[in-house]
Protein backbone atom coordinates (compact mmCIF):
# COMPACT_ATOMS: atom_id res chain seq x y z
CA MET A 1 -41.52 1.95 -55.22
CA ALA A 2 -41.12 5.63 -56.07
CA ARG A 3 -38.20 7.40 -54.48
CA LYS A 4 -39.18 10.03 -51.98
CA LYS A 5 -38.35 13.51 -53.23
CA THR A 6 -35.63 15.30 -51.35
CA PHE A 7 -35.53 19.00 -50.63
CA SER A 8 -33.15 19.48 -53.56
CA ASP A 9 -35.61 17.72 -55.90
CA ARG A 10 -38.50 19.87 -54.72
CA LEU A 11 -36.37 23.00 -55.05
CA ALA A 12 -35.39 22.00 -58.59
CA ASP A 13 -39.05 21.45 -59.50
CA SER A 14 -40.04 24.80 -58.04
CA LEU A 15 -37.11 26.79 -59.40
CA PRO A 16 -38.83 27.86 -62.66
CA ARG A 17 -41.81 29.17 -60.70
CA LEU A 18 -39.55 30.98 -58.24
CA VAL A 19 -37.62 32.60 -61.09
CA MET A 20 -40.81 33.71 -62.86
CA ALA A 21 -42.61 34.90 -59.72
CA PRO A 22 -40.98 38.39 -59.50
CA SER A 23 -41.68 39.09 -63.18
CA LEU A 24 -45.26 37.88 -62.82
CA LEU A 25 -45.75 40.07 -59.75
CA VAL A 26 -44.37 43.13 -61.55
CA ILE A 27 -46.69 42.50 -64.53
CA LEU A 28 -49.72 42.00 -62.29
CA VAL A 29 -49.04 45.23 -60.38
CA GLY A 30 -47.49 47.37 -63.09
CA VAL A 31 -49.87 46.41 -65.91
CA TYR A 32 -53.13 44.79 -64.88
CA LEU A 33 -53.59 46.59 -61.59
CA PHE A 34 -53.07 49.96 -63.27
CA ILE A 35 -55.42 48.97 -66.11
CA ALA A 36 -58.08 48.22 -63.51
CA TRP A 37 -57.31 51.51 -61.71
CA THR A 38 -57.59 53.46 -64.99
CA GLY A 39 -60.90 51.75 -65.72
CA TRP A 40 -62.26 52.81 -62.32
CA ILE A 41 -61.01 56.40 -62.77
CA SER A 42 -62.83 56.51 -66.11
CA LEU A 43 -66.06 55.77 -64.22
CA SER A 44 -65.47 58.48 -61.63
CA SER A 45 -65.70 62.27 -61.63
CA SER A 46 -61.90 62.68 -61.41
CA ARG A 47 -60.46 65.93 -62.69
CA MET A 48 -57.15 67.32 -61.38
CA VAL A 49 -56.73 64.51 -58.84
CA PRO A 50 -58.25 61.01 -58.65
CA SER A 51 -61.74 60.74 -57.22
CA TYR A 52 -63.17 57.36 -56.32
CA ASP A 53 -66.88 58.11 -56.57
CA PHE A 54 -68.97 56.41 -59.26
CA VAL A 55 -70.67 58.37 -62.05
CA GLY A 56 -71.16 55.56 -64.56
CA LEU A 57 -70.42 56.35 -68.21
CA GLU A 58 -70.51 60.12 -67.78
CA GLN A 59 -66.86 60.57 -68.74
CA TYR A 60 -67.37 58.51 -71.91
CA TYR A 61 -70.35 60.69 -72.89
CA ARG A 62 -68.22 63.78 -72.31
CA LEU A 63 -65.36 62.24 -74.28
CA TRP A 64 -67.48 61.52 -77.35
CA ALA A 65 -69.06 64.97 -77.10
CA THR A 66 -65.61 66.58 -77.42
CA PRO A 67 -64.82 67.73 -81.00
CA ARG A 68 -61.09 67.39 -80.36
CA TRP A 69 -61.56 63.67 -79.64
CA HIS A 70 -63.39 63.24 -82.95
CA THR A 71 -60.45 64.93 -84.69
CA ALA A 72 -58.03 62.59 -82.92
CA VAL A 73 -60.01 59.50 -83.94
CA ALA A 74 -60.28 60.70 -87.56
CA ASN A 75 -56.51 61.34 -87.65
CA LEU A 76 -55.90 57.88 -86.24
CA PHE A 77 -57.95 56.28 -89.02
CA ILE A 78 -56.14 58.28 -91.71
CA PHE A 79 -52.72 57.58 -90.21
CA SER A 80 -53.39 53.88 -89.58
CA ALA A 81 -54.80 53.20 -93.04
CA LEU A 82 -51.94 54.89 -94.91
CA PHE A 83 -49.30 53.58 -92.51
CA LEU A 84 -50.48 49.98 -92.89
CA LEU A 85 -50.94 50.09 -96.66
CA VAL A 86 -47.62 51.77 -97.45
CA SER A 87 -45.56 49.84 -94.86
CA ILE A 88 -46.96 46.50 -96.03
CA GLY A 89 -46.44 47.40 -99.69
CA VAL A 90 -42.88 48.65 -99.23
CA GLY A 91 -41.99 45.80 -96.86
CA LEU A 92 -43.34 43.16 -99.25
CA ILE A 93 -41.49 44.62 -102.25
CA MET A 94 -38.22 44.79 -100.30
CA ALA A 95 -38.69 41.21 -99.08
CA ILE A 96 -39.32 39.92 -102.62
CA LEU A 97 -36.23 41.73 -103.92
CA LEU A 98 -34.04 40.34 -101.15
CA ASP A 99 -35.46 36.87 -101.78
CA GLN A 100 -33.82 36.85 -105.23
CA ASN A 101 -30.44 35.99 -103.66
CA ILE A 102 -28.92 39.32 -104.60
CA ARG A 103 -25.41 40.37 -103.62
CA ALA A 104 -24.80 42.08 -100.29
CA GLU A 105 -28.14 40.80 -99.00
CA GLY A 106 -26.92 40.90 -95.40
CA ALA A 107 -25.83 44.53 -95.66
CA LEU A 108 -29.08 45.58 -97.33
CA ARG A 109 -31.14 43.73 -94.74
CA ALA A 110 -29.26 45.52 -91.96
CA ILE A 111 -29.81 48.89 -93.66
CA TYR A 112 -33.55 48.24 -94.02
CA LEU A 113 -33.85 47.13 -90.40
CA TYR A 114 -31.69 49.91 -88.94
CA PRO A 115 -34.56 52.43 -88.50
CA MET A 116 -36.34 50.00 -86.16
CA ALA A 117 -33.38 50.26 -83.79
CA LEU A 118 -34.08 53.97 -83.32
CA SER A 119 -36.60 55.32 -80.87
CA PHE A 120 -39.60 57.17 -82.26
CA ILE A 121 -38.36 60.32 -80.51
CA VAL A 122 -35.11 60.19 -82.51
CA THR A 123 -36.98 59.42 -85.72
CA GLY A 124 -39.47 62.22 -85.12
CA THR A 125 -36.77 64.77 -84.34
CA ALA A 126 -34.77 63.82 -87.44
CA TRP A 127 -37.80 64.00 -89.74
CA LYS A 128 -38.88 67.28 -88.16
CA TRP A 129 -35.58 68.76 -89.34
CA ILE A 130 -35.78 67.06 -92.75
CA LEU A 131 -39.31 68.36 -93.40
CA ASN A 132 -38.76 71.83 -91.93
CA PRO A 133 -39.06 74.28 -94.86
CA ASP A 134 -36.27 76.44 -93.42
CA LEU A 135 -33.81 73.58 -92.83
CA GLY A 136 -34.63 70.45 -94.78
CA ILE A 137 -35.69 69.24 -98.21
CA GLN A 138 -37.29 72.49 -99.38
CA LYS A 139 -34.25 74.58 -98.45
CA VAL A 140 -31.83 72.12 -100.10
CA VAL A 141 -33.83 72.00 -103.35
CA ASN A 142 -34.26 75.79 -103.37
CA GLY A 143 -30.50 76.13 -102.86
CA LEU A 144 -29.90 73.95 -105.93
CA GLY A 145 -31.73 76.50 -108.06
CA TRP A 146 -35.32 75.26 -108.03
CA GLU A 147 -36.62 78.24 -106.09
CA SER A 148 -40.31 77.56 -106.82
CA PHE A 149 -40.16 74.14 -105.13
CA VAL A 150 -42.35 74.01 -102.02
CA PHE A 151 -42.58 71.13 -99.55
CA ASN A 152 -43.98 72.59 -96.35
CA TRP A 153 -46.50 69.89 -95.43
CA ILE A 154 -45.39 69.82 -91.80
CA THR A 155 -46.62 73.39 -91.35
CA GLN A 156 -49.92 72.90 -93.21
CA PRO A 157 -52.94 71.66 -91.18
CA ASN A 158 -54.37 69.76 -94.16
CA PHE A 159 -51.15 67.87 -94.87
CA ALA A 160 -49.30 67.59 -91.54
CA ILE A 161 -50.74 64.14 -90.73
CA TYR A 162 -49.14 62.77 -93.90
CA THR A 163 -45.68 63.78 -92.67
CA ILE A 164 -46.28 61.55 -89.64
CA VAL A 165 -47.09 58.72 -92.06
CA ILE A 166 -43.84 59.30 -93.98
CA ALA A 167 -41.71 59.08 -90.82
CA ALA A 168 -43.60 56.04 -89.49
CA VAL A 169 -43.28 54.16 -92.78
CA TRP A 170 -39.56 54.90 -92.91
CA GLN A 171 -39.14 53.40 -89.45
CA SER A 172 -41.45 50.37 -89.68
CA SER A 173 -41.33 49.12 -93.28
CA GLY A 174 -38.07 47.27 -92.56
CA PHE A 175 -39.84 45.40 -89.77
CA ALA A 176 -42.56 44.32 -92.21
CA MET A 177 -39.85 43.31 -94.66
CA ALA A 178 -38.21 41.03 -92.09
CA ILE A 179 -41.46 39.18 -91.37
CA PHE A 180 -42.31 38.80 -95.07
CA LEU A 181 -38.77 37.63 -95.85
CA ALA A 182 -39.01 34.98 -93.12
CA GLY A 183 -42.29 33.84 -94.67
CA LEU A 184 -40.78 33.70 -98.16
CA ARG A 185 -37.80 31.69 -96.94
CA GLY A 186 -40.23 29.16 -95.45
CA ILE A 187 -41.86 28.41 -98.81
CA ASP A 188 -40.63 25.34 -100.66
CA ASN A 189 -38.76 26.29 -103.85
CA SER A 190 -40.33 23.31 -105.60
CA VAL A 191 -43.59 25.30 -105.76
CA ILE A 192 -41.88 28.00 -107.82
CA LYS A 193 -40.08 25.48 -110.04
CA ALA A 194 -43.31 23.60 -110.74
CA ALA A 195 -45.06 26.82 -111.73
CA GLN A 196 -42.15 27.81 -113.98
CA ILE A 197 -42.33 24.44 -115.72
CA GLU A 198 -46.00 25.18 -116.42
CA GLY A 199 -44.90 28.40 -118.11
CA ALA A 200 -45.88 30.94 -115.44
CA THR A 201 -43.79 34.10 -115.27
CA LEU A 202 -42.12 35.12 -112.00
CA PRO A 203 -44.47 38.09 -111.37
CA ARG A 204 -47.48 35.81 -111.94
CA ILE A 205 -46.03 33.19 -109.60
CA TYR A 206 -45.63 35.73 -106.81
CA ALA A 207 -49.04 37.32 -107.40
CA SER A 208 -51.03 34.08 -107.69
CA ILE A 209 -49.10 31.59 -105.55
CA ILE A 210 -46.44 33.03 -103.26
CA VAL A 211 -48.24 36.10 -101.87
CA PRO A 212 -51.43 34.14 -100.97
CA MET A 213 -49.21 31.66 -99.12
CA LEU A 214 -47.96 34.53 -96.94
CA ARG A 215 -51.32 34.91 -95.18
CA PRO A 216 -49.88 34.19 -91.69
CA ALA A 217 -47.13 36.76 -92.31
CA PHE A 218 -49.68 39.33 -93.48
CA LEU A 219 -51.79 38.69 -90.39
CA SER A 220 -48.80 39.14 -88.08
CA VAL A 221 -47.69 42.34 -89.81
CA ILE A 222 -51.19 43.84 -89.76
CA VAL A 223 -51.66 43.09 -86.06
CA LEU A 224 -48.26 44.40 -84.98
CA LEU A 225 -48.34 47.52 -87.15
CA SER A 226 -51.91 48.25 -86.02
CA TYR A 227 -50.70 48.13 -82.43
CA ILE A 228 -47.86 50.53 -83.28
CA ALA A 229 -50.31 52.88 -85.01
CA ILE A 230 -52.80 52.96 -82.14
CA LYS A 231 -50.19 53.66 -79.48
CA ASN A 232 -48.34 56.20 -81.64
CA PHE A 233 -47.34 59.02 -79.31
CA ASP A 234 -43.58 59.66 -79.38
CA LEU A 235 -43.47 60.30 -83.12
CA VAL A 236 -46.30 62.84 -83.06
CA LEU A 237 -44.90 64.52 -79.96
CA ALA A 238 -41.42 64.89 -81.49
CA MET A 239 -42.55 66.01 -84.95
CA THR A 240 -45.57 68.26 -84.45
CA ASN A 241 -46.73 68.01 -80.81
CA GLY A 242 -50.23 67.52 -82.20
CA GLY A 243 -50.09 70.68 -84.35
CA PRO A 244 -50.46 72.81 -86.31
CA GLY A 245 -53.44 73.53 -84.08
CA ASN A 246 -54.76 70.02 -83.46
CA ALA A 247 -54.24 68.82 -87.05
CA THR A 248 -52.11 65.84 -85.97
CA GLU A 249 -53.86 65.11 -82.69
CA VAL A 250 -54.25 61.35 -82.12
CA PRO A 251 -55.89 59.50 -79.20
CA SER A 252 -52.60 59.01 -77.36
CA THR A 253 -51.72 62.72 -77.46
CA PHE A 254 -55.32 63.61 -76.60
CA MET A 255 -55.09 61.36 -73.53
CA PHE A 256 -51.82 63.01 -72.44
CA GLN A 257 -53.15 66.53 -72.95
CA ALA A 258 -56.45 65.81 -71.19
CA THR A 259 -54.81 64.16 -68.19
CA PHE A 260 -51.73 66.33 -67.60
CA ARG A 261 -52.45 69.65 -69.33
CA ARG A 262 -56.20 70.23 -69.09
CA ASN A 263 -56.82 68.60 -65.67
CA GLN A 264 -59.43 66.20 -67.06
CA MET A 265 -58.19 62.95 -65.57
CA GLY A 266 -61.54 61.19 -65.96
CA ILE A 267 -61.75 61.98 -69.67
CA GLY A 268 -58.10 61.03 -70.11
CA ALA A 269 -58.75 57.68 -68.43
CA ALA A 270 -61.82 57.12 -70.63
CA SER A 271 -59.75 57.79 -73.76
CA ALA A 272 -57.10 55.35 -72.50
CA ILE A 273 -59.72 52.64 -72.03
CA MET A 274 -61.05 53.30 -75.55
CA MET A 275 -57.53 52.78 -76.91
CA LEU A 276 -57.17 49.62 -74.83
CA MET A 277 -60.44 48.25 -76.20
CA THR A 278 -59.29 48.98 -79.76
CA VAL A 279 -56.02 47.14 -79.21
CA ALA A 280 -57.89 44.22 -77.59
CA ALA A 281 -60.26 44.07 -80.56
CA ILE A 282 -57.23 43.49 -82.78
CA ILE A 283 -55.07 41.29 -80.56
CA ILE A 284 -57.69 38.91 -79.10
CA PRO A 285 -59.00 37.56 -82.46
CA TYR A 286 -55.39 37.15 -83.61
CA LEU A 287 -54.44 35.19 -80.49
CA TYR A 288 -57.60 33.11 -80.79
CA SER A 289 -56.84 32.19 -84.39
CA GLU A 290 -53.24 31.31 -83.51
CA LEU A 291 -54.29 29.10 -80.59
CA LYS A 292 -57.01 27.45 -82.67
CA GLU A 293 -54.56 26.78 -85.49
CA SER A 294 -52.07 25.36 -83.00
CA ARG A 295 -54.70 23.00 -81.54
CA ASP A 296 -55.85 21.94 -85.00
CA GLY A 297 -52.26 21.27 -86.00
CA HIS A 298 -51.85 18.85 -83.13
């Protein structure tokens, strides 16, 4: 005969739910409720203040008819493509080098990961000084005697977006390195030894065997860095504030400017929903593949 549960037993069973309830409530209100509210605002005629009428997709039509939004989307594609390619390449190379059991690996790993501990505001401010022609690299090189050296990309509309890429890669490549290194450390060394016995060189082993085995790590890095790229706001704000002109405008800065500077709350909400849909298009397939793989593994 089963023992009747006492109050203490029921409390113990319910304790995890009670502990999680406040966090769940905060997430429901602070995240999902505001997402729903933003979605409704994007379907209204809101301008300076919220309006709860319904105008359908009018704000989305206005958004995509705005040349500045097209510039922001184009900048996002340029930034994201270069940011992902360079961060993945640098991170993978650093991970492979650290995987060779070199001396001071712990210190080097900490140095590579240190930029991730900084906020994007700090990173952006530091790189703004470094790239400033009157303060940073150009001035230092000119002072060393190379007076014809010019590196003023941050002030040039055609090149300013690439300075954002430089700062973002510096901050995030160590993060990619950590994920790749974890993946490399999970590979059985017998695979490498067997390939070496067959006469394969170490570069060929990595190119043909090891790197293809890092597919889950690549997928994780691509998803996480894509999320960072799409929501990039602090770095642009600190380095260029969207300038010169709107040369470094991205969707997140466009949303901020439309909502709080140009009194176009409806358009700002529509741009926010477009960003949310882009993130969802990346995250949902990734989560689906992870859950499917987990079910197949069991």
